[in-house]
Coordinates of C-alpha atoms in Angstrom, one line a residue:
Chain A
M1 CA -18.0 17.8 2.9
T2 CA -17.4 21.4 2.4
D3 CA -18.8 22.8 -0.8
T4 CA -16.0 24.3 -2.8
P5 CA -16.5 27.1 -5.2
T6 CA -15.3 26.3 -8.8
S7 CA -14.9 28.9 -11.4
S8 CA -17.3 27.0 -13.7
G9 CA -20.5 28.1 -12.1
K10 CA -23.8 29.0 -13.4
T11 CA -22.7 30.1 -16.9
D12 CA -21.6 26.6 -17.8
E13 CA -24.9 25.1 -16.8
L14 CA -26.8 27.8 -18.8
L15 CA -24.7 27.2 -21.9
A16 CA -24.8 23.5 -21.8
V17 CA -27.6 22.2 -24.0
P18 CA -29.2 19.1 -22.6
P19 CA -29.7 16.2 -25.0
S20 CA -33.1 16.6 -26.7
S21 CA -33.9 12.9 -26.1
A22 CA -34.7 13.7 -22.5
S23 CA -38.0 15.2 -23.6
D24 CA -38.6 12.7 -26.4
P25 CA -41.5 10.4 -25.4
N26 CA -40.6 7.8 -28.1
L27 CA -39.1 4.9 -26.3
A28 CA -37.5 3.3 -29.4
V29 CA -35.7 6.6 -30.2
L30 CA -34.6 6.9 -26.7
L31 CA -33.1 3.4 -26.6
W32 CA -31.4 3.9 -30.0
R33 CA -29.8 7.1 -28.8
H34 CA -28.6 5.6 -25.6
P35 CA -27.3 2.2 -26.4
S36 CA -26.1 1.6 -22.9
I37 CA -29.6 1.5 -21.6
F38 CA -30.6 -0.8 -24.4
W39 CA -27.7 -3.3 -24.0
G40 CA -27.7 -3.1 -20.3
G41 CA -31.4 -3.6 -20.2
I42 CA -31.3 -6.6 -22.5
L43 CA -28.6 -8.2 -20.4
L44 CA -30.5 -7.5 -17.2
S45 CA -33.8 -8.8 -18.7
I46 CA -32.0 -12.1 -19.6
M47 CA -30.7 -12.4 -16.0
V48 CA -34.2 -11.7 -14.7
L49 CA -35.7 -14.3 -17.0
I50 CA -33.1 -16.8 -15.9
A51 CA -33.8 -16.1 -12.3
I52 CA -37.5 -16.6 -12.8
F53 CA -37.7 -19.5 -15.1
G54 CA -34.2 -21.0 -15.0
P55 CA -34.7 -23.2 -11.9
L56 CA -37.6 -24.9 -13.6
F57 CA -35.3 -26.4 -16.2
T58 CA -32.1 -27.1 -14.3
G59 CA -31.7 -30.0 -11.8
D60 CA -32.1 -29.6 -8.1
P61 CA -29.6 -27.1 -6.7
I62 CA -29.3 -28.9 -3.4
E63 CA -29.4 -32.5 -4.5
L64 CA -26.4 -34.4 -3.2
N65 CA -24.5 -36.8 -5.4
P66 CA -21.4 -38.1 -3.5
I67 CA -20.1 -40.2 -6.4
K68 CA -19.7 -37.1 -8.6
R69 CA -17.8 -34.9 -6.2
L70 CA -15.6 -32.0 -7.5
K71 CA -16.0 -33.1 -11.1
P72 CA -14.8 -30.5 -13.7
P73 CA -17.2 -28.9 -16.1
S74 CA -18.5 -31.4 -18.7
G75 CA -21.4 -32.1 -21.0
E76 CA -23.4 -33.6 -18.1
S77 CA -22.8 -30.8 -15.5
W78 CA -21.9 -27.7 -17.4
F79 CA -20.3 -25.8 -14.5
G80 CA -18.9 -28.9 -12.7
T81 CA -19.9 -30.1 -9.3
D82 CA -19.0 -29.1 -5.8
Y83 CA -17.6 -31.0 -2.8
L84 CA -21.0 -32.7 -2.1
G85 CA -21.5 -33.5 -5.8
R86 CA -24.1 -30.8 -6.2
D87 CA -24.5 -29.4 -9.7
T88 CA -22.9 -26.0 -9.8
F89 CA -24.9 -24.9 -12.9
A90 CA -28.2 -25.5 -11.1
R91 CA -26.9 -23.7 -8.0
V92 CA -25.6 -20.7 -10.0
I93 CA -29.0 -20.4 -11.9
Y94 CA -30.9 -20.5 -8.6
G95 CA -28.4 -18.0 -7.1
A96 CA -29.6 -15.4 -9.6
R97 CA -33.0 -15.3 -7.7
V98 CA -31.3 -14.6 -4.4
S99 CA -29.0 -11.8 -5.8
L100 CA -31.7 -10.0 -7.7
V101 CA -34.2 -10.2 -4.9
V102 CA -31.7 -8.8 -2.4
G103 CA -30.6 -6.1 -4.8
L104 CA -34.2 -5.0 -5.5
A105 CA -35.4 -5.2 -1.9
V106 CA -32.4 -3.2 -0.6
S107 CA -32.7 -0.5 -3.2
I108 CA -36.5 -0.1 -2.8
I109 CA -36.4 0.0 1.0
A110 CA -33.3 2.2 1.2
V111 CA -34.8 4.7 -1.3
S112 CA -38.1 4.8 0.5
I113 CA -36.7 5.4 3.9
G114 CA -34.1 7.8 2.6
L115 CA -36.7 9.8 0.7
V116 CA -38.8 10.4 3.7
V117 CA -35.9 11.3 6.0
G118 CA -34.3 13.5 3.3
M119 CA -37.5 15.4 2.6
V120 CA -38.0 16.0 6.4
S121 CA -34.3 17.1 6.7
G122 CA -34.4 19.4 3.7
Y123 CA -37.7 21.0 4.6
I124 CA -37.8 21.3 8.3
R125 CA -34.8 23.4 9.3
A126 CA -35.0 22.5 13.0
L127 CA -34.4 18.8 12.4
D128 CA -31.8 19.3 9.6
A129 CA -28.7 19.6 11.7
V130 CA -29.5 16.6 13.9
I131 CA -30.5 14.3 11.0
M132 CA -27.4 15.3 9.0
R133 CA -25.0 14.6 11.9
V134 CA -26.5 11.2 12.4
M135 CA -26.2 10.5 8.6
D136 CA -22.6 11.8 8.6
G137 CA -21.8 9.4 11.5
L138 CA -23.6 6.5 9.8
M139 CA -21.7 7.2 6.5
S140 CA -18.3 7.1 8.2
I141 CA -18.8 3.5 9.4
P142 CA -17.5 1.2 6.7
G143 CA -20.7 -0.3 5.2
I144 CA -19.5 -3.9 5.0
L145 CA -18.3 -3.9 8.6
L146 CA -21.5 -2.4 9.8
A147 CA -23.5 -5.0 7.9
I148 CA -21.4 -7.9 9.3
A149 CA -21.7 -6.6 12.9
L150 CA -25.5 -6.2 12.5
I151 CA -25.9 -9.7 11.1
S152 CA -23.6 -11.3 13.7
L153 CA -25.7 -9.8 16.5
S154 CA -29.2 -10.5 15.1
G155 CA -28.6 -13.9 13.4
A156 CA -28.4 -14.5 9.6
T157 CA -31.7 -14.6 7.9
M158 CA -32.8 -13.2 4.5
M159 CA -34.5 -10.4 6.4
T160 CA -31.5 -9.4 8.6
V161 CA -29.2 -9.5 5.6
V162 CA -31.4 -7.2 3.6
T163 CA -31.7 -4.8 6.6
A164 CA -28.0 -4.9 7.3
I165 CA -27.0 -4.1 3.7
M166 CA -29.7 -1.4 3.5
I167 CA -28.8 0.6 6.5
P168 CA -25.4 1.9 5.3
E169 CA -27.0 2.9 2.0
I170 CA -29.6 5.2 3.6
P171 CA -27.3 8.3 4.1
R172 CA -26.5 8.4 0.3
V173 CA -30.2 8.7 -0.4
V174 CA -30.9 11.2 2.3
R175 CA -28.0 13.5 1.1
L176 CA -29.3 13.4 -2.5
V177 CA -32.9 14.0 -1.6
R178 CA -32.0 16.8 0.8
S179 CA -29.9 18.6 -1.8
V180 CA -32.8 18.4 -4.3
V181 CA -35.2 19.7 -1.7
L182 CA -32.9 22.5 -0.6
S183 CA -32.7 23.8 -4.2
V184 CA -36.4 23.3 -5.1
R185 CA -37.8 24.9 -1.9
E186 CA -36.7 28.3 -3.0
E187 CA -38.5 28.0 -6.4
P188 CA -41.3 30.5 -7.1
Y189 CA -43.9 27.7 -7.7
V190 CA -43.2 26.4 -4.2
E191 CA -43.5 29.9 -2.7
A192 CA -46.7 30.3 -4.7
A193 CA -48.1 27.1 -3.3
I194 CA -47.3 28.1 0.2
A195 CA -48.7 31.6 -0.3
S196 CA -52.0 30.2 -1.6
G197 CA -52.3 28.1 1.6
T198 CA -51.4 24.6 0.5
K199 CA -50.9 22.3 3.4
L200 CA -47.3 21.2 4.2
H201 CA -47.7 17.6 3.3
L202 CA -49.3 18.6 -0.1
V203 CA -46.4 21.0 -0.9
L204 CA -44.0 18.1 -0.2
I205 CA -45.9 15.5 -2.2
R206 CA -47.1 17.6 -5.1
H207 CA -44.3 20.1 -5.6
I208 CA -41.1 18.7 -4.1
L209 CA -41.4 14.9 -4.5
P210 CA -41.6 14.9 -8.3
N211 CA -38.3 16.7 -8.5
T212 CA -36.5 13.9 -6.6
I213 CA -37.8 11.0 -8.8
A214 CA -35.3 11.2 -11.7
P215 CA -32.2 11.3 -9.5
L216 CA -33.6 8.6 -7.2
I217 CA -34.2 6.2 -10.0
V218 CA -30.5 6.5 -11.0
L219 CA -29.3 6.2 -7.4
A220 CA -31.6 3.2 -6.9
T221 CA -29.9 1.3 -9.7
Y222 CA -26.4 2.0 -8.2
I223 CA -27.7 0.9 -4.8
C224 CA -29.1 -2.3 -6.4
G225 CA -25.7 -3.1 -7.9
S226 CA -23.7 -2.4 -4.8
A227 CA -26.2 -4.4 -2.7
M228 CA -25.7 -7.5 -4.8
L229 CA -21.9 -7.1 -4.4
T230 CA -22.2 -6.7 -0.7
E231 CA -24.5 -9.7 -0.4
S232 CA -22.0 -11.8 -2.2
I233 CA -19.1 -10.5 0.0
L234 CA -21.2 -11.3 3.2
G235 CA -21.9 -14.8 1.9
F236 CA -18.3 -15.3 0.9
I237 CA -16.9 -14.5 4.4
G238 CA -19.6 -16.6 6.0
A239 CA -21.7 -13.8 7.5
G240 CA -24.5 -13.7 4.9
I241 CA -27.7 -15.5 4.0
P242 CA -27.9 -19.0 5.7
P243 CA -25.5 -21.4 4.0
E244 CA -28.2 -23.8 2.9
I245 CA -29.6 -21.3 0.4
P246 CA -27.5 -21.4 -2.8
S247 CA -26.7 -17.7 -3.2
W248 CA -23.7 -16.8 -5.3
G249 CA -21.8 -15.6 -2.3
N250 CA -22.5 -18.9 -0.5
I251 CA -21.5 -21.0 -3.5
M252 CA -18.2 -19.2 -3.7
S253 CA -17.6 -19.4 0.0
E254 CA -17.9 -23.2 -0.1
G255 CA -15.6 -23.2 -3.1
R256 CA -12.7 -21.6 -1.2
T257 CA -11.4 -24.7 0.4
Y258 CA -11.3 -26.5 -2.9
F259 CA -10.1 -23.6 -5.0
Q260 CA -6.7 -25.0 -6.0
L261 CA -8.4 -28.3 -7.1
S262 CA -11.7 -27.0 -8.5
P263 CA -11.5 -23.3 -9.3
W264 CA -14.8 -23.4 -11.3
I265 CA -16.9 -23.4 -8.1
I266 CA -15.7 -19.8 -7.6
F267 CA -15.4 -18.7 -11.2
Y268 CA -18.8 -19.4 -12.6
P269 CA -20.9 -17.7 -9.8
G270 CA -18.3 -14.9 -9.9
I271 CA -18.8 -14.4 -13.6
A272 CA -22.6 -14.5 -13.2
L273 CA -22.5 -11.9 -10.5
A274 CA -20.2 -9.7 -12.4
I275 CA -22.4 -9.8 -15.5
T276 CA -25.5 -9.0 -13.5
V277 CA -23.9 -6.1 -11.6
L278 CA -22.4 -4.8 -14.8
A279 CA -25.8 -4.8 -16.5
V280 CA -27.4 -2.9 -13.6
N281 CA -24.5 -0.3 -13.5
V282 CA -24.6 0.2 -17.3
V283 CA -28.3 0.8 -17.1
G284 CA -27.7 3.2 -14.2
D285 CA -25.1 5.2 -16.2
G286 CA -27.4 5.3 -19.2
L287 CA -30.3 6.5 -17.2
R288 CA -28.1 9.2 -15.5
D289 CA -27.1 10.6 -18.9
T290 CA -30.6 10.4 -20.2
L291 CA -32.8 11.7 -17.4
D292 CA -30.8 14.7 -16.5
P293 CA -27.1 15.5 -17.2
R294 CA -27.0 17.7 -14.2
I295 CA -27.6 14.7 -11.9
A296 CA -24.1 13.5 -12.7
R297 CA -22.7 16.3 -10.6
K298 CA -24.5 15.1 -7.5
M299 CA -23.6 11.4 -7.7
Chain B
M1 CA -7.9 30.6 8.4
I2 CA -6.9 29.3 11.9
G3 CA -10.5 29.9 12.9
Y4 CA -11.7 27.7 10.1
I5 CA -9.3 24.9 10.9
F6 CA -10.4 25.0 14.5
R7 CA -14.1 25.0 13.6
R8 CA -13.6 22.2 11.1
I9 CA -11.8 20.0 13.7
L10 CA -14.6 20.8 16.2
A11 CA -17.2 19.7 13.7
T12 CA -15.8 16.2 13.7
V13 CA -16.6 15.8 17.4
P14 CA -20.4 15.3 17.0
V15 CA -19.9 12.9 14.0
M16 CA -17.5 10.8 16.1
G17 CA -20.0 11.0 18.9
V18 CA -22.7 9.6 16.7
V19 CA -20.5 6.8 15.6
A20 CA -19.7 5.9 19.2
L21 CA -23.3 6.0 20.2
F22 CA -24.3 3.9 17.3
V23 CA -21.7 1.3 18.0
F24 CA -22.7 1.3 21.6
L25 CA -26.4 0.9 21.0
M26 CA -25.9 -1.8 18.3
L27 CA -25.2 -4.4 20.9
R28 CA -27.6 -3.2 23.6
L29 CA -30.6 -2.8 21.2
S30 CA -30.1 -6.0 19.3
P31 CA -33.0 -8.5 19.8
G32 CA -32.5 -11.0 22.5
D33 CA -29.9 -11.2 25.3
P34 CA -26.6 -9.9 23.9
A35 CA -24.6 -11.9 26.4
A36 CA -26.3 -15.1 25.1
V37 CA -25.7 -14.1 21.5
I38 CA -22.1 -13.5 22.1
A39 CA -21.6 -16.7 24.1
G40 CA -23.0 -18.7 21.2
D41 CA -25.1 -21.8 20.9
Y42 CA -23.0 -24.1 23.1
A43 CA -22.5 -21.8 26.1
T44 CA -23.3 -22.7 29.6
A45 CA -25.3 -20.5 32.0
E46 CA -22.0 -19.6 33.7
D47 CA -20.5 -18.4 30.4
I48 CA -23.4 -16.1 29.8
I49 CA -23.2 -14.7 33.3
R50 CA -19.4 -14.2 33.0
I51 CA -19.8 -12.4 29.7
R52 CA -22.6 -10.2 31.0
E53 CA -20.4 -9.2 34.0
Q54 CA -17.4 -8.6 31.7
L55 CA -19.4 -6.3 29.4
G56 CA -21.1 -4.6 32.3
L57 CA -24.5 -5.4 30.9
N58 CA -26.1 -5.5 34.4
E59 CA -25.7 -1.8 34.9
P60 CA -28.3 0.8 33.8
I61 CA -27.8 1.7 30.2
V62 CA -26.8 5.3 30.9
V63 CA -24.2 4.2 33.4
Q64 CA -22.8 1.7 30.9
F65 CA -22.5 4.4 28.2
V66 CA -20.7 6.9 30.5
T67 CA -18.3 4.2 31.7
W68 CA -17.7 3.1 28.2
I69 CA -17.1 6.6 26.8
G70 CA -14.9 7.4 29.7
S71 CA -12.6 4.4 29.1
L72 CA -12.7 5.1 25.3
L73 CA -11.4 8.6 25.8
Q74 CA -8.5 7.1 27.7
G75 CA -7.8 4.9 24.7
D76 CA -9.2 1.7 26.3
L77 CA -11.2 -0.3 23.9
G78 CA -12.0 -3.1 26.4
I79 CA -10.9 -6.7 26.7
S80 CA -11.4 -9.4 24.2
I81 CA -13.8 -12.1 25.5
F82 CA -12.0 -15.1 24.1
T83 CA -8.3 -14.2 24.4
N84 CA -8.6 -12.0 27.5
L85 CA -6.2 -9.6 26.0
P86 CA -6.8 -5.8 25.7
V87 CA -8.3 -5.0 22.3
T88 CA -5.7 -2.3 21.8
T89 CA -2.9 -4.9 22.1
L90 CA -4.6 -7.2 19.6
I91 CA -5.0 -4.2 17.2
G92 CA -1.4 -3.3 17.7
Q93 CA -0.2 -6.8 16.7
R94 CA -2.2 -6.7 13.5
L95 CA -1.7 -3.1 12.5
E96 CA 1.4 -3.4 10.2
P97 CA 0.1 -5.7 7.4
T98 CA -3.1 -3.6 7.0
I99 CA -1.2 -0.3 6.9
S100 CA 1.2 -1.7 4.4
L101 CA -1.6 -3.0 2.2
T102 CA -3.6 0.2 2.3
L103 CA -0.6 2.5 1.7
T104 CA 0.6 0.4 -1.3
T105 CA -2.9 0.4 -2.7
I106 CA -3.4 4.2 -2.3
I107 CA 0.0 4.9 -3.9
F108 CA -0.5 2.5 -6.7
T109 CA -4.0 3.8 -7.4
V110 CA -2.9 7.5 -7.5
V111 CA 0.1 6.6 -9.8
V112 CA -2.1 4.7 -12.2
A113 CA -5.5 6.3 -12.0
V114 CA -4.6 10.0 -12.2
P115 CA -2.5 9.8 -15.4
L116 CA -5.1 7.4 -16.9
G117 CA -8.0 9.7 -16.1
T118 CA -6.1 12.7 -17.4
L119 CA -5.2 11.0 -20.6
A120 CA -8.8 9.9 -21.1
A121 CA -10.0 13.4 -20.6
W122 CA -7.3 14.8 -22.9
K123 CA -8.1 12.3 -25.7
S124 CA -11.8 12.3 -25.0
G125 CA -13.7 9.9 -27.3
S126 CA -10.5 8.0 -28.2
L127 CA -9.7 4.4 -27.7
I128 CA -8.0 5.1 -24.4
D129 CA -10.9 7.1 -23.2
R130 CA -13.3 4.2 -24.0
F131 CA -10.9 1.8 -22.3
V132 CA -10.9 3.9 -19.1
M133 CA -14.7 4.2 -19.1
L134 CA -15.0 0.4 -19.7
F135 CA -12.6 -0.3 -16.9
S136 CA -14.3 1.9 -14.5
V137 CA -17.7 0.4 -15.1
G138 CA -16.2 -3.1 -15.0
G139 CA -14.2 -2.3 -11.8
F140 CA -17.4 -1.5 -10.0
S141 CA -19.0 -4.8 -11.1
V142 CA -16.6 -7.5 -10.1
P143 CA -16.4 -8.4 -6.4
V144 CA -13.0 -8.0 -4.8
F145 CA -12.6 -11.6 -3.9
V146 CA -13.4 -13.0 -7.3
L147 CA -10.7 -10.7 -8.7
G148 CA -8.4 -12.0 -6.0
Y149 CA -9.0 -15.6 -7.0
I150 CA -8.6 -14.9 -10.7
M151 CA -5.2 -13.3 -10.0
I152 CA -4.1 -16.2 -7.8
Y153 CA -5.2 -18.7 -10.4
V154 CA -3.5 -17.0 -13.3
I155 CA -0.4 -15.4 -11.8
S156 CA 0.4 -17.7 -8.9
M157 CA -0.9 -21.1 -9.9
E158 CA -0.6 -21.1 -13.7
L159 CA 2.4 -18.8 -14.3
R160 CA 4.0 -19.4 -10.9
W161 CA 5.4 -15.9 -10.8
L162 CA 4.3 -14.9 -7.3
P163 CA 3.4 -16.7 -4.0
V164 CA -0.2 -17.8 -3.7
Q165 CA -0.9 -16.4 -0.2
G166 CA 0.6 -15.0 2.9
Y167 CA 2.4 -11.9 4.1
K168 CA 6.0 -11.0 4.9
S169 CA 6.9 -7.9 6.9
I170 CA 8.9 -5.2 5.2
F171 CA 11.3 -5.5 8.2
D172 CA 12.2 -9.0 7.2
G173 CA 13.5 -7.9 3.8
V174 CA 12.1 -5.7 1.0
W175 CA 12.0 -8.4 -1.7
P176 CA 9.9 -11.0 0.1
F177 CA 7.6 -8.1 1.2
V178 CA 7.2 -6.9 -2.4
R179 CA 6.6 -10.4 -3.8
H180 CA 3.8 -11.0 -1.3
I181 CA 2.1 -7.6 -1.4
I182 CA 1.9 -7.3 -5.3
L183 CA -1.2 -9.4 -5.8
P184 CA -3.3 -8.1 -2.8
T185 CA -2.4 -4.5 -3.9
L186 CA -3.5 -5.2 -7.5
T187 CA -6.7 -6.8 -6.3
L188 CA -7.6 -4.1 -3.9
S189 CA -6.7 -1.3 -6.3
V190 CA -9.0 -2.2 -9.1
I191 CA -12.2 -0.8 -7.7
F192 CA -10.3 2.2 -6.3
I193 CA -8.6 2.9 -9.7
A194 CA -12.1 2.7 -11.3
L195 CA -13.4 5.3 -8.9
V196 CA -10.4 7.7 -9.1
S197 CA -9.8 7.5 -12.8
R198 CA -13.5 8.2 -13.5
M199 CA -13.5 11.3 -11.3
T200 CA -10.1 12.5 -12.7
R201 CA -11.5 12.1 -16.2
A202 CA -14.7 14.1 -15.4
S203 CA -13.0 16.9 -13.6
V204 CA -10.1 17.3 -16.0
M205 CA -12.5 17.4 -18.9
E206 CA -14.4 20.2 -17.2
V207 CA -11.3 22.2 -16.6
L208 CA -10.1 21.7 -20.2
Q209 CA -13.2 23.7 -21.3
E210 CA -12.1 26.8 -19.3
D211 CA -10.9 30.0 -20.9
Y212 CA -7.6 29.9 -19.1
V213 CA -6.7 26.6 -20.7
R214 CA -7.4 28.1 -24.2
T215 CA -5.3 31.1 -23.2
A216 CA -2.5 28.8 -22.1
R217 CA -2.6 26.9 -25.4
A218 CA -2.9 30.2 -27.4
K219 CA 0.3 31.6 -25.9
G220 CA 2.1 28.4 -27.0
Q221 CA 2.5 26.4 -23.8
S222 CA 3.3 22.7 -24.4
E223 CA 0.4 20.3 -24.0
L224 CA 2.2 18.6 -21.1
K225 CA 2.4 21.9 -19.2
V226 CA -1.2 22.7 -20.0
L227 CA -2.3 19.4 -18.7
L228 CA -0.1 19.4 -15.6
R229 CA 0.0 23.0 -14.5
H230 CA -3.4 24.3 -15.7
A231 CA -5.7 21.3 -16.0
L232 CA -4.7 18.9 -13.3
R233 CA -3.9 21.5 -10.7
N234 CA -7.3 23.0 -11.0
A235 CA -9.0 19.6 -11.1
A236 CA -7.3 18.5 -7.9
V237 CA -10.0 19.3 -5.4
P238 CA -12.7 16.8 -6.6
I239 CA -10.0 14.1 -7.2
V240 CA -8.6 14.4 -3.7
T241 CA -12.1 14.4 -2.3
V242 CA -13.0 11.2 -4.1
I243 CA -9.8 9.6 -2.9
G244 CA -10.9 10.4 0.7
L245 CA -14.4 9.2 0.3
G246 CA -13.0 6.1 -1.4
I247 CA -11.2 5.1 1.8
A248 CA -14.5 3.7 3.0
L249 CA -14.6 1.4 0.0
L250 CA -11.0 0.5 0.7
I251 CA -11.6 -0.5 4.3
G252 CA -14.4 -2.8 3.2
G253 CA -12.1 -4.2 0.5
V254 CA -9.2 -4.7 3.0
V255 CA -11.3 -7.1 5.1
V256 CA -12.1 -9.2 2.1
T257 CA -8.6 -9.0 0.5
E258 CA -6.9 -10.0 3.7
S259 CA -9.2 -13.0 3.9
V260 CA -8.5 -14.1 0.3
Y261 CA -4.7 -13.7 0.6
N262 CA -4.5 -15.0 4.2
I263 CA -2.9 -11.8 5.4
P264 CA -2.8 -11.5 9.3
G265 CA -4.1 -7.9 9.4
L266 CA -7.0 -6.0 11.0
G267 CA -9.4 -7.4 8.4
R268 CA -8.7 -10.9 9.5
L269 CA -8.9 -9.9 13.1
V270 CA -12.4 -8.5 12.6
L271 CA -13.6 -11.5 10.6
D272 CA -12.3 -14.0 13.2
A273 CA -13.9 -11.9 15.9
I274 CA -17.2 -11.9 14.1
L275 CA -17.1 -15.7 13.7
K276 CA -16.4 -16.0 17.5
R277 CA -18.8 -13.1 18.3
D278 CA -16.0 -11.4 20.2
Y279 CA -17.9 -8.2 20.5
P280 CA -15.3 -5.9 22.2
I281 CA -13.0 -6.5 19.2
I282 CA -15.8 -5.9 16.6
Q283 CA -16.7 -2.7 18.5
G284 CA -13.1 -1.5 18.7
L285 CA -12.3 -2.1 15.1
I286 CA -15.5 -0.4 13.8
L287 CA -14.7 2.6 15.9
L288 CA -11.0 2.6 14.8
F289 CA -11.9 2.3 11.1
S290 CA -14.6 5.0 11.3
F291 CA -12.3 7.4 13.2
V292 CA -9.6 6.9 10.6
Y293 CA -12.1 7.6 7.9
I294 CA -13.3 10.8 9.6
L295 CA -9.7 12.0 10.2
I296 CA -8.6 11.4 6.7
N297 CA -11.5 13.3 5.4
L298 CA -10.8 16.1 7.8
L299 CA -7.2 16.3 6.6
I300 CA -8.5 16.4 3.0
D301 CA -11.0 19.2 3.7
L302 CA -8.1 21.1 5.2
S303 CA -5.9 20.4 2.2
Y304 CA -8.3 22.2 -0.1
C305 CA -6.6 25.5 0.8
F306 CA -3.3 24.1 -0.5
F307 CA -4.7 22.8 -3.7
D308 CA -6.9 25.7 -4.5
P309 CA -5.6 29.1 -3.2
R310 CA -9.0 30.6 -4.1
I311 CA -10.5 28.8 -1.1
R312 CA -10.1 31.0 1.9
Y313 CA -12.4 30.4 4.8

């Protein structure tokens, strides 16, 4: 996109006083001043604990029980049962693992790849134009369609689903890293490092990389949230993780046919997914405000 | 000015080229024999040979690309493997529902999100501001199809106000059209409203800090005029930009929403094509959606001159 001049330029940024908590090393004070990180973090921790230990306490998520088909929620099966009599509660609890693993894997891989490509693009002028045109092109392909097409061509496994969700996220990371690199590379300390004969890779790692970390942490949380949503959408339309794995998207996909009879098969995993993504996004918003108010402009 | 428009239009060519190259290579570079993948698990050897012939996969890859780009430039998206109809014909048949749904969604979003965001910025810190922020965080966290099913459950099944699923063309009467399009539009709008109201709030808030807003208030302009003429007008550029970028979100949402509400549009076409691995259709639709996205963002870039007369290229 074309950068547009706005009248609020440098002066506003100079006048704005950043919250002092950004430099405050005390974690408790930080959490108290930013309740969104606190509450989002608590919610997210609960979901992570459920994902890790939950399946140990619930029943078997794939155990069939034909007598108890499509039973509504009750004391015995809290979230009801599906068309094969499987316990929806056990399946939803197990699904937390799939969602969180996909979210985490996608954000880590996308950020790592984007970081390298973005640094190269921002620092090596000769490659910049080519890389950015490729990123523009990749960005204009609707992410979900691209993911669906990639999966339908390479077969649905956990691996291909993570790859397919990750690829459309890369341009966002590259653009962010590149914009940071472009502004940092003109700083006197970078010039000084170059003038004193520091090797290129050391300049990149020691002087430029640290500047990208704060905005990347924030972006990684957003990518994690959107990856979990995309995973569920892929599962829902039947192009995601293999159907025998109880991911939230797969549970909801199977619930479609019986929706008018047994809406709980869609609602409970939907609620679990919404809570998890909400927690991730709230933490992301909190981190964005805490780490650097100026990041907000770039997101 | 004209030079700028010309250069900006020219700049979309390499981007479109990258999209085309990517879509082309996706099939050819995928692991295994693409013809076998497309033919599916129950295909005979003749099926695979026929598909390979039909897609021209026997030619050298450069020849394939040149032929493909050549026919693409003539508006030929190839022929569907399963129906044997040209992809452009199939797209033409499914175009109307998708266009209706996206247009109603964009209109509804702008009508709701821009005033909401402006109000939130004006009464920053108030209850309405908190509500808008909560809604925008929430809107990004609920998957489109879950929202769709919640609405079907509450409004169509419990309250019986609107039909559960389906689509009626606007040419068959306005009232049936409206009754069928309300729920899909509401569903698809939520995430878009979250995005646009958030951006409106942020950019109006920034403009309200400006000196000229204080001047306008000091000379006794009514708050409504201050908000509309001074704040919103100056905040328009980022708002319009985010609407354009949000189109990508919308396209993904259309595919899912059409599936939930059983609307025979392009989203359903692409999903059916994916289940049958009808690659020419997938390819054609990805290209179409990407080009529409690029074109809309081109138009938005050009519209900056209109929204902000300071921008002169």
